[in-house]
Coordinates of C-alpha atoms in Angstrom, one line a residue:
Chain A
M1 CA 89.1 126.0 74.5
Q2 CA 93.2 125.0 75.9
R3 CA 95.2 127.3 75.4
Y4 CA 99.2 127.5 74.8
F5 CA 101.8 130.1 75.1
L6 CA 104.2 131.5 72.5
N7 CA 106.7 132.7 73.7
K8 CA 106.8 135.7 71.5
V9 CA 105.8 138.8 70.7
Y10 CA 102.2 139.1 68.9
E11 CA 103.1 140.8 65.7
K12 CA 99.7 141.3 63.3
Q13 CA 99.7 139.2 61.1
E14 CA 97.8 136.6 57.8
T15 CA 98.3 133.6 59.9
I16 CA 100.3 132.1 63.2
E17 CA 102.6 129.0 62.6
V18 CA 103.4 126.7 65.6
S19 CA 105.7 123.4 65.8
G20 CA 107.6 121.7 67.9
D21 CA 105.4 120.8 71.0
V22 CA 102.9 123.5 71.5
Y23 CA 102.3 121.4 67.2
H24 CA 102.5 117.6 69.5
H25 CA 100.5 119.1 71.5
M26 CA 97.9 120.1 69.7
I27 CA 97.6 117.4 66.6
R28 CA 99.1 114.0 68.7
V29 CA 97.6 114.5 72.6
M30 CA 94.3 116.9 71.7
R31 CA 94.0 115.3 68.4
M32 CA 92.9 118.3 66.8
T33 CA 92.4 119.1 63.2
E34 CA 91.0 122.4 61.0
E35 CA 88.2 124.6 62.3
D36 CA 88.9 123.9 65.7
Q37 CA 90.2 126.2 68.0
V38 CA 93.2 127.4 70.9
Y39 CA 94.1 130.1 72.7
L40 CA 97.2 131.4 71.8
A41 CA 98.7 133.3 74.7
F42 CA 101.3 135.7 73.0
L43 CA 103.6 137.8 75.8
N44 CA 101.7 140.9 75.3
Q45 CA 98.0 140.1 74.0
V46 CA 96.2 136.5 74.1
I47 CA 94.3 135.6 70.5
V48 CA 91.6 133.1 69.4
A49 CA 93.0 131.4 66.7
K50 CA 91.2 128.9 64.1
I51 CA 93.5 125.8 62.9
Q52 CA 93.9 126.2 59.2
K53 CA 95.9 123.4 57.7
V54 CA 98.0 121.1 59.8
G55 CA 100.8 119.9 58.2
P56 CA 103.5 117.3 59.1
E57 CA 105.5 119.2 61.5
T58 CA 103.7 123.0 61.6
V59 CA 100.1 124.8 62.0
E60 CA 98.9 126.7 60.3
L61 CA 96.3 128.9 62.7
I62 CA 94.1 132.2 61.5
Q63 CA 93.1 135.0 63.9
M64 CA 89.1 135.0 64.9
G65 CA 89.3 137.3 67.5
T66 CA 91.0 138.4 70.9
E67 CA 91.2 137.6 74.0
E68 CA 89.4 140.8 76.6
Q69 CA 89.1 139.9 80.1
Q70 CA 92.1 140.5 82.2
K71 CA 92.9 138.0 83.6
E72 CA 96.6 139.5 85.2
L73 CA 97.2 141.1 88.8
P74 CA 96.8 144.3 88.0
V75 CA 100.6 144.3 90.6
R76 CA 103.3 142.3 89.8
V77 CA 103.4 139.3 92.8
T78 CA 107.2 137.3 92.7
I79 CA 106.7 135.1 95.4
A80 CA 110.8 133.6 97.0
S81 CA 110.7 130.5 99.2
G82 CA 113.0 128.9 101.2
Y83 CA 114.2 125.7 99.2
P84 CA 111.8 123.1 101.6
K85 CA 111.2 120.0 101.6
G86 CA 110.6 117.4 99.3
D87 CA 108.0 118.2 96.3
K88 CA 107.1 120.9 98.4
L89 CA 107.8 123.6 95.4
D90 CA 106.0 122.2 93.2
L91 CA 103.4 122.7 95.4
I92 CA 103.7 125.9 95.8
F93 CA 104.9 127.2 92.1
Q94 CA 101.8 125.6 90.8
K95 CA 99.1 127.2 93.3
A96 CA 100.9 130.1 93.1
T97 CA 100.6 130.4 89.3
E98 CA 96.5 129.6 89.5
L99 CA 97.0 132.1 92.3
G100 CA 98.1 134.9 89.7
A101 CA 102.1 135.0 90.7
F102 CA 103.9 136.9 88.2
G103 CA 108.0 135.8 88.8
L104 CA 108.8 132.3 91.1
E105 CA 111.3 132.7 92.8
A106 CA 113.6 129.7 95.5
F107 CA 116.6 130.0 97.4
P108 CA 118.7 128.6 100.4
A109 CA 117.9 129.7 103.5
A110 CA 119.4 128.8 106.7
A111 CA 117.1 126.4 107.9
S112 CA 117.5 124.6 104.5
V113 CA 117.5 121.3 104.4
V114 CA 117.7 120.6 100.7
K115 CA 121.6 121.0 99.3
W116 CA 121.5 120.8 95.2
D117 CA 124.9 121.5 92.8
H118 CA 124.1 123.3 89.9
K119 CA 122.8 120.8 87.3
K120 CA 120.2 119.4 90.2
R121 CA 119.4 123.0 90.3
Q122 CA 119.2 123.5 86.5
K123 CA 117.1 120.8 86.5
K124 CA 115.2 120.9 89.1
Q125 CA 114.3 125.0 87.6
E126 CA 113.1 122.9 84.4
R127 CA 111.6 121.2 85.9
L128 CA 108.9 123.8 87.5
Q129 CA 109.1 125.8 85.1
K130 CA 107.1 123.1 83.2
I131 CA 104.9 122.8 86.0
A132 CA 104.5 127.2 85.4
L133 CA 103.9 127.1 82.1
E134 CA 101.4 124.0 83.4
A135 CA 99.7 125.7 85.6
A136 CA 99.4 128.7 83.6
E137 CA 97.4 127.2 80.4
Q138 CA 94.9 125.2 83.3
S139 CA 93.7 128.2 84.9
H140 CA 93.5 130.4 81.2
R141 CA 96.4 133.0 82.7
S142 CA 97.8 135.2 80.0
Y143 CA 101.0 135.1 81.3
C144 CA 103.4 132.5 82.9
P145 CA 105.9 133.2 85.5
T146 CA 108.6 132.6 85.2
V147 CA 110.9 130.6 87.3
R148 CA 114.5 131.3 89.4
L149 CA 116.1 128.8 91.8
Y150 CA 118.5 131.6 93.3
E151 CA 122.4 129.2 95.0
Q152 CA 122.9 132.5 97.1
Q153 CA 120.3 134.1 99.4
Q154 CA 122.8 136.8 98.4
E155 CA 121.2 137.2 94.7
L156 CA 118.2 138.1 95.4
I157 CA 118.5 140.4 98.5
A158 CA 120.7 142.0 95.7
T159 CA 117.5 142.0 93.6
F160 CA 115.7 143.4 96.6
S161 CA 115.5 147.3 94.9
Q162 CA 114.0 146.0 91.9
Y163 CA 110.5 146.5 93.4
T164 CA 108.2 148.9 95.0
H165 CA 107.9 146.6 98.5
V166 CA 110.0 143.7 100.0
L167 CA 107.6 141.9 102.6
V168 CA 108.8 139.3 104.5
A169 CA 105.8 136.6 105.7
Y170 CA 107.5 135.9 109.5
E171 CA 106.2 133.8 112.2
E172 CA 106.9 135.4 115.3
S173 CA 105.4 139.6 113.8
A174 CA 102.3 136.7 113.8
K175 CA 102.8 135.5 116.9
Q176 CA 103.1 138.2 118.9
N177 CA 99.9 140.0 116.0
E178 CA 101.2 141.7 114.1
K179 CA 98.0 142.4 111.2
G180 CA 99.0 145.9 109.7
K181 CA 101.4 145.9 107.6
F182 CA 100.3 143.3 105.2
V183 CA 97.1 145.1 105.0
Q184 CA 98.4 148.7 105.2
T185 CA 100.8 147.8 102.0
L186 CA 98.3 145.9 100.3
T187 CA 95.8 149.2 99.9
K188 CA 98.7 151.9 99.4
L189 CA 99.2 149.4 96.1
K190 CA 98.8 150.5 92.3
Q191 CA 98.8 149.3 88.8
E192 CA 102.3 148.5 87.8
D193 CA 103.6 147.8 91.5
S194 CA 105.9 144.9 92.0
L195 CA 105.6 142.9 95.3
L196 CA 108.3 140.6 95.9
L197 CA 107.0 138.1 98.8
L198 CA 109.3 136.3 101.1
F199 CA 108.6 132.9 102.9
G200 CA 111.1 130.9 105.0
P201 CA 111.2 126.6 104.5
E202 CA 110.6 124.2 107.1
G203 CA 111.5 125.3 111.1
G204 CA 111.0 129.7 109.2
F205 CA 113.7 132.5 109.4
S206 CA 116.7 133.1 111.4
P207 CA 116.3 136.3 113.3
K208 CA 120.1 136.6 111.9
E209 CA 118.1 136.1 107.8
I210 CA 115.4 138.6 108.9
A211 CA 117.6 141.0 110.0
S212 CA 120.3 140.8 106.7
F213 CA 116.7 141.4 105.1
E214 CA 115.2 144.6 107.1
A215 CA 118.9 145.5 106.4
A216 CA 118.5 146.0 102.5
G217 CA 114.9 147.5 102.6
A218 CA 112.3 144.2 103.2
Q219 CA 109.4 144.7 106.1
C220 CA 108.6 141.8 108.2
C221 CA 103.9 140.7 108.2
G222 CA 102.9 138.5 110.3
L223 CA 99.6 136.7 108.2
G224 CA 96.7 136.3 111.1
P225 CA 96.3 133.7 114.0
R226 CA 97.5 130.3 113.0
I227 CA 100.7 128.8 111.9
L228 CA 100.7 128.5 108.5
R229 CA 103.5 125.9 106.9
A230 CA 105.7 127.3 104.0
E231 CA 104.0 126.5 101.4
T232 CA 100.8 126.9 102.6
A233 CA 101.6 130.8 103.7
P234 CA 102.2 132.1 99.6
F235 CA 98.7 130.3 98.8
Y236 CA 96.9 132.5 102.2
A237 CA 99.5 135.9 100.7
L238 CA 98.5 135.6 97.1
S239 CA 94.0 135.2 98.3
A240 CA 94.6 138.3 99.9
I241 CA 95.9 139.8 97.3
S242 CA 93.8 139.1 94.3
Y243 CA 90.7 139.4 96.8
Q244 CA 92.4 143.4 97.2
T245 CA 93.4 144.4 94.0
E246 CA 91.1 142.4 91.8
L247 CA 87.5 141.7 93.7
M248 CA 87.2 144.4 96.4
A249 CA 88.7 147.1 93.1
S250 CA 86.1 146.2 91.8
L251 CA 83.6 147.5 93.8
N252 CA 86.0 149.9 94.6
V253 CA 84.8 149.0 98.9
Chain B
M1 CA 105.8 124.6 122.9
Q2 CA 103.9 120.9 121.6
R3 CA 100.0 121.8 121.5
Y4 CA 97.5 119.0 122.5
F5 CA 93.3 118.6 121.9
L6 CA 91.1 117.0 124.7
N7 CA 88.1 116.8 123.8
K8 CA 86.1 117.8 126.4
V9 CA 85.2 121.1 128.2
Y10 CA 87.8 123.3 131.2
E11 CA 86.5 123.7 134.6
K12 CA 88.9 124.3 137.2
Q13 CA 90.2 121.5 138.7
E14 CA 93.7 120.9 140.9
T15 CA 94.7 119.0 138.1
I16 CA 94.4 117.2 134.9
E17 CA 94.9 114.0 133.9
V18 CA 95.8 113.3 130.5
S19 CA 95.5 109.2 128.9
G20 CA 95.2 107.3 125.3
D21 CA 97.0 108.9 122.3
V22 CA 97.5 112.2 124.6
Y23 CA 99.9 110.6 126.4
H24 CA 101.1 108.4 124.2
H25 CA 102.8 111.4 122.0
M26 CA 103.5 113.7 125.5
I27 CA 106.1 110.9 127.0
R28 CA 106.2 107.7 124.0
V29 CA 107.3 110.4 121.4
M30 CA 107.8 113.4 122.1
R31 CA 109.6 111.4 126.0
M32 CA 108.4 114.8 127.8
T33 CA 109.4 114.6 131.9
E34 CA 107.8 116.8 134.6
E35 CA 108.5 120.3 134.4
D36 CA 108.0 120.1 130.7
Q37 CA 105.1 122.4 128.9
V38 CA 102.0 121.3 126.6
Y39 CA 99.2 123.5 125.6
L40 CA 96.0 121.7 127.2
A41 CA 92.8 122.6 123.8
F42 CA 89.9 122.2 125.9
L43 CA 86.5 122.3 123.3
N44 CA 86.3 126.3 125.3
Q45 CA 89.2 127.1 126.8
V46 CA 93.4 126.5 125.6
I47 CA 95.2 126.6 129.2
V48 CA 99.0 126.3 129.2
A49 CA 100.2 123.2 131.4
K50 CA 103.5 121.7 133.2
I51 CA 103.5 118.2 133.5
Q52 CA 103.6 116.8 137.9
K53 CA 103.7 113.4 137.3
V54 CA 104.0 109.9 134.6
G55 CA 102.4 107.5 135.7
P56 CA 102.3 103.6 133.3
E57 CA 99.5 104.8 131.7
T58 CA 98.7 108.8 132.7
V59 CA 100.0 111.5 133.2
E60 CA 98.8 114.4 135.9
L61 CA 99.9 118.1 134.6
I62 CA 98.8 121.2 137.0
Q63 CA 97.6 124.5 134.8
M64 CA 100.1 126.9 134.5
G65 CA 97.8 130.5 132.3
T66 CA 95.1 130.5 129.5
E67 CA 96.1 131.0 126.4
E68 CA 94.8 135.2 125.6
Q69 CA 95.5 136.0 121.9
Q70 CA 91.9 134.3 119.5
K71 CA 93.0 131.9 117.8
E72 CA 89.5 130.8 115.4
L73 CA 88.5 133.5 112.5
P74 CA 85.2 135.2 114.3
V75 CA 82.8 133.4 111.6
R76 CA 82.4 129.9 111.5
V77 CA 83.3 128.9 108.0
T78 CA 82.1 124.9 106.8
I79 CA 84.3 124.1 103.4
A80 CA 82.2 121.1 101.1
S81 CA 84.1 119.9 98.2
G82 CA 82.5 117.6 95.6
Y83 CA 84.7 114.4 96.7
P84 CA 87.7 115.5 93.9
K85 CA 90.5 112.6 92.8
G86 CA 93.1 110.9 94.2
D87 CA 93.8 111.7 97.9
K88 CA 93.1 115.5 97.4
L89 CA 90.6 115.5 100.4
D90 CA 93.7 115.0 102.4
L91 CA 95.6 118.3 101.1
I92 CA 92.2 120.2 100.9
F93 CA 91.0 119.5 105.1
Q94 CA 94.7 119.7 105.8
K95 CA 95.5 123.7 104.6
A96 CA 91.6 124.0 104.9
T97 CA 92.3 123.7 109.6
E98 CA 95.6 125.4 108.9
L99 CA 93.5 128.9 107.0
G100 CA 90.8 128.7 109.8
A101 CA 88.3 126.1 108.4
F102 CA 84.7 124.9 111.4
G103 CA 83.9 122.2 108.9
L104 CA 85.3 120.3 107.0
E105 CA 82.9 118.9 104.7
A106 CA 82.8 116.8 101.9
F107 CA 80.2 115.3 99.0
P108 CA 79.2 113.1 95.6
A109 CA 79.0 115.8 93.5
A110 CA 77.8 115.1 89.2
A111 CA 81.3 115.2 87.9
S112 CA 83.0 113.2 91.0
V113 CA 84.3 110.1 89.8
V114 CA 85.0 109.0 93.0
K115 CA 82.3 106.1 94.5
W116 CA 82.8 104.7 97.9
D117 CA 81.2 102.5 100.3
H118 CA 80.0 102.6 103.9
K119 CA 83.0 101.0 105.2
K120 CA 85.6 103.3 102.5
R121 CA 83.8 106.5 103.8
Q122 CA 84.6 105.6 107.5
K123 CA 88.0 105.1 106.8
K124 CA 88.2 108.0 104.9
Q125 CA 86.5 110.0 107.2
E126 CA 89.2 108.6 110.2
R127 CA 92.0 109.4 108.8
L128 CA 91.0 113.3 107.5
Q129 CA 89.4 113.8 110.8
K130 CA 93.2 112.6 112.4
I131 CA 94.5 115.3 109.3
A132 CA 92.6 118.0 110.5
L133 CA 93.6 117.1 113.8
E134 CA 97.7 117.3 113.3
A135 CA 96.9 120.5 111.4
A136 CA 95.2 122.7 114.2
E137 CA 98.0 121.2 116.6
Q138 CA 100.5 122.7 114.5
S139 CA 99.2 125.5 113.0
H140 CA 98.1 126.5 117.0
R141 CA 94.5 126.0 116.6
S142 CA 92.6 125.9 119.5
Y143 CA 89.5 123.8 118.0
C144 CA 89.7 121.0 115.8
P145 CA 87.6 120.9 112.9
T146 CA 85.0 118.0 112.4
V147 CA 85.2 115.9 109.6
R148 CA 82.3 114.2 107.4
L149 CA 82.0 113.4 104.8
Y150 CA 78.2 112.2 103.0
E151 CA 76.9 109.7 101.3
Q152 CA 74.2 112.1 99.5
Q153 CA 74.3 115.3 98.4
Q154 CA 70.7 115.8 99.2
E155 CA 72.6 115.5 102.9
L156 CA 74.1 118.5 102.1
I157 CA 71.3 120.2 100.7
A158 CA 68.9 119.3 104.0
T159 CA 72.3 121.7 106.4
F160 CA 71.5 125.1 104.5
S161 CA 69.2 126.4 105.9
Q162 CA 71.0 126.4 109.7
Y163 CA 74.3 129.0 107.6
T164 CA 73.9 132.6 107.8
H165 CA 75.1 132.3 104.3
V166 CA 76.1 129.1 101.4
L167 CA 77.5 130.5 99.1
V168 CA 79.0 128.5 96.2
A169 CA 82.2 128.7 94.1
Y170 CA 80.9 128.2 90.7
E171 CA 82.8 128.7 87.5
E172 CA 81.2 129.9 85.1
S173 CA 80.5 132.8 87.5
A174 CA 84.4 133.5 86.8
K175 CA 84.6 133.7 83.4
Q176 CA 81.3 136.0 83.4
N177 CA 83.9 138.2 85.6
E178 CA 81.2 138.1 88.6
K179 CA 83.3 139.9 91.3
G180 CA 81.3 141.4 93.1
K181 CA 78.9 138.3 95.4
F182 CA 82.0 137.4 97.3
V183 CA 82.9 140.9 98.6
Q184 CA 79.3 141.8 99.7
T185 CA 78.8 138.8 101.6
L186 CA 82.6 139.3 103.3
T187 CA 81.6 142.2 103.9
K188 CA 78.4 142.4 105.8
L189 CA 79.6 139.2 107.9
K190 CA 78.8 139.8 111.7
Q191 CA 80.9 138.5 114.3
E192 CA 79.0 134.1 114.7
D193 CA 77.6 134.4 112.0
S194 CA 78.2 130.9 110.1
L195 CA 79.2 130.6 106.0
L196 CA 78.9 127.2 103.9
L197 CA 81.0 127.4 101.4
L198 CA 80.6 124.2 97.8
F199 CA 83.6 123.9 95.7
G200 CA 83.2 121.5 92.8
P201 CA 85.0 118.3 92.2
E202 CA 86.9 118.7 89.1
G203 CA 84.7 119.9 85.7
G204 CA 83.6 121.1 88.2
F205 CA 79.2 121.7 89.0
S206 CA 76.6 120.6 86.0
P207 CA 73.7 122.9 85.4
K208 CA 71.7 121.1 87.3
E209 CA 73.2 121.3 90.0
I210 CA 74.1 124.8 90.6
A211 CA 70.2 125.0 90.2
S212 CA 68.9 123.2 93.3
F213 CA 71.8 124.5 94.9
E214 CA 69.8 128.0 94.4
A215 CA 66.4 126.3 95.1
A216 CA 67.9 125.9 98.9
G217 CA 69.3 129.4 99.0
A218 CA 72.4 129.4 98.0
Q219 CA 74.4 132.2 96.2
C220 CA 76.9 131.8 93.2
C221 CA 80.5 133.3 93.3
G222 CA 84.0 134.0 91.3
L223 CA 86.9 134.7 93.5
G224 CA 88.9 136.0 90.6
P225 CA 89.2 135.8 87.1
R226 CA 91.8 132.5 86.6
I227 CA 90.0 129.1 87.2
L228 CA 91.6 127.3 90.0
R229 CA 91.7 124.1 90.4
A230 CA 88.7 121.8 92.4
E231 CA 91.3 122.0 95.8
T232 CA 93.0 125.3 94.9
A233 CA 89.0 127.6 95.4
P234 CA 88.6 126.8 99.3
F235 CA 92.5 127.8 100.1
Y236 CA 91.7 131.3 97.6
A237 CA 88.6 132.1 99.9
L238 CA 89.6 130.4 103.5
S239 CA 92.3 133.5 102.6
A240 CA 90.2 135.5 101.9
I241 CA 87.7 135.4 104.7
S242 CA 91.2 135.3 107.6
Y243 CA 92.3 138.7 105.9
Q244 CA 88.8 141.1 105.8
T245 CA 87.3 139.4 109.0
E246 CA 91.4 139.6 110.6
L247 CA 93.5 141.1 108.9
M248 CA 91.3 144.3 107.9
A249 CA 88.9 144.0 110.5
S250 CA 91.9 145.1 113.4
L251 CA 93.2 148.1 111.4
N252 CA 89.4 149.1 110.8
V253 CA 89.1 149.3 107.1

């Protein structure tokens, strides 16, 4: 069943009216008509709704029920990637959305090759937000992650204090066979904790960057003995977090 | 340091001689000369070697040491994807190699759209084997996974009995909130166990396919509450296996 994100808070109401992009997709793209059902994901609640009336610019729906299954990770995980080459951010943010990320961020790292001015960055951000929205719908999420592209690395570092934990995936840690920090952090996560994960671009982080992250409270960790590419490391981390906090937690192992 | 896979068994020897593709890459592409060092990954041992003499068609190297860090998953994991659309298998096999897969397989599923004849499949297999080789070198593996593209689904099913466990990632299991089977299997894995993981193409597996997998000894499992695309599910599974058998096992948690 098709899923639509409505960027507003759910309030108990007789009928729900939608217009704009959601209307266009429902009626023009999917050719839905009266009696068809959809999921409507509000900011605080996902409901099942049935189309009651199709107008020239709006659709009127009535609520049939609510979605009860928990679709979101019990912890809020934001990933921040050093700007990688080409269109790799498209892949990273699409997959990170499927894998449950709460926030999708990117920033200029020392080894980043791309240079985007304000206008280019703005355009890129809109495009990535659209990719995230489509991935959130497709993967049946109840929340669509927010995309944020930083101009300065310092802006990202300034957000560290907002998180319960900040971890940096560091290739040198992997090479030195550091295996403990990531597991230690994941096993002590509590419901509603927030986690920021930093990933380098191709070429990784410089020792100077690592020092400035650590000075701001971040900790380095290895993600196993193999060297993962810039786009693969976030998949690994998010999958492991889901495994630890959703699959394992449900069995109490 | 550059890494090369030599498709032969290591035997104690004075000097090692390489030619062909490896020679070409070392001397023509990387422009290496005497005294340069590389990793040579034999089937049973990875060594560090130094170039001693560059000939017109061969390079002579001497052994400097061995690589001691364990780079391979303690269990042998083979992934088998129902043929997905377009070039998605390129991405799946590249990432699965980085994430430690031992075998890379694909097969025609009921929902698979692509139809390849013998010649096309052969060509595709060679291309994918090359992608796997590059990814294995890049991610510092000691073993390069073998690619195998099946003509018939039945050929894949016939291999089930060779594995300690066979699991099928099934969307319906995820929808029904089945969370236990994957963790239960991973937590009881023993060193040298072998695991075959089946993933559907876009559109997933049909109930009939699931029944035939189960009849041959496979078990269905869910990979968390979100619906993962055909290419994302293998990343999730391999990352979780590494987290469980490499990171967690090292801490004895």
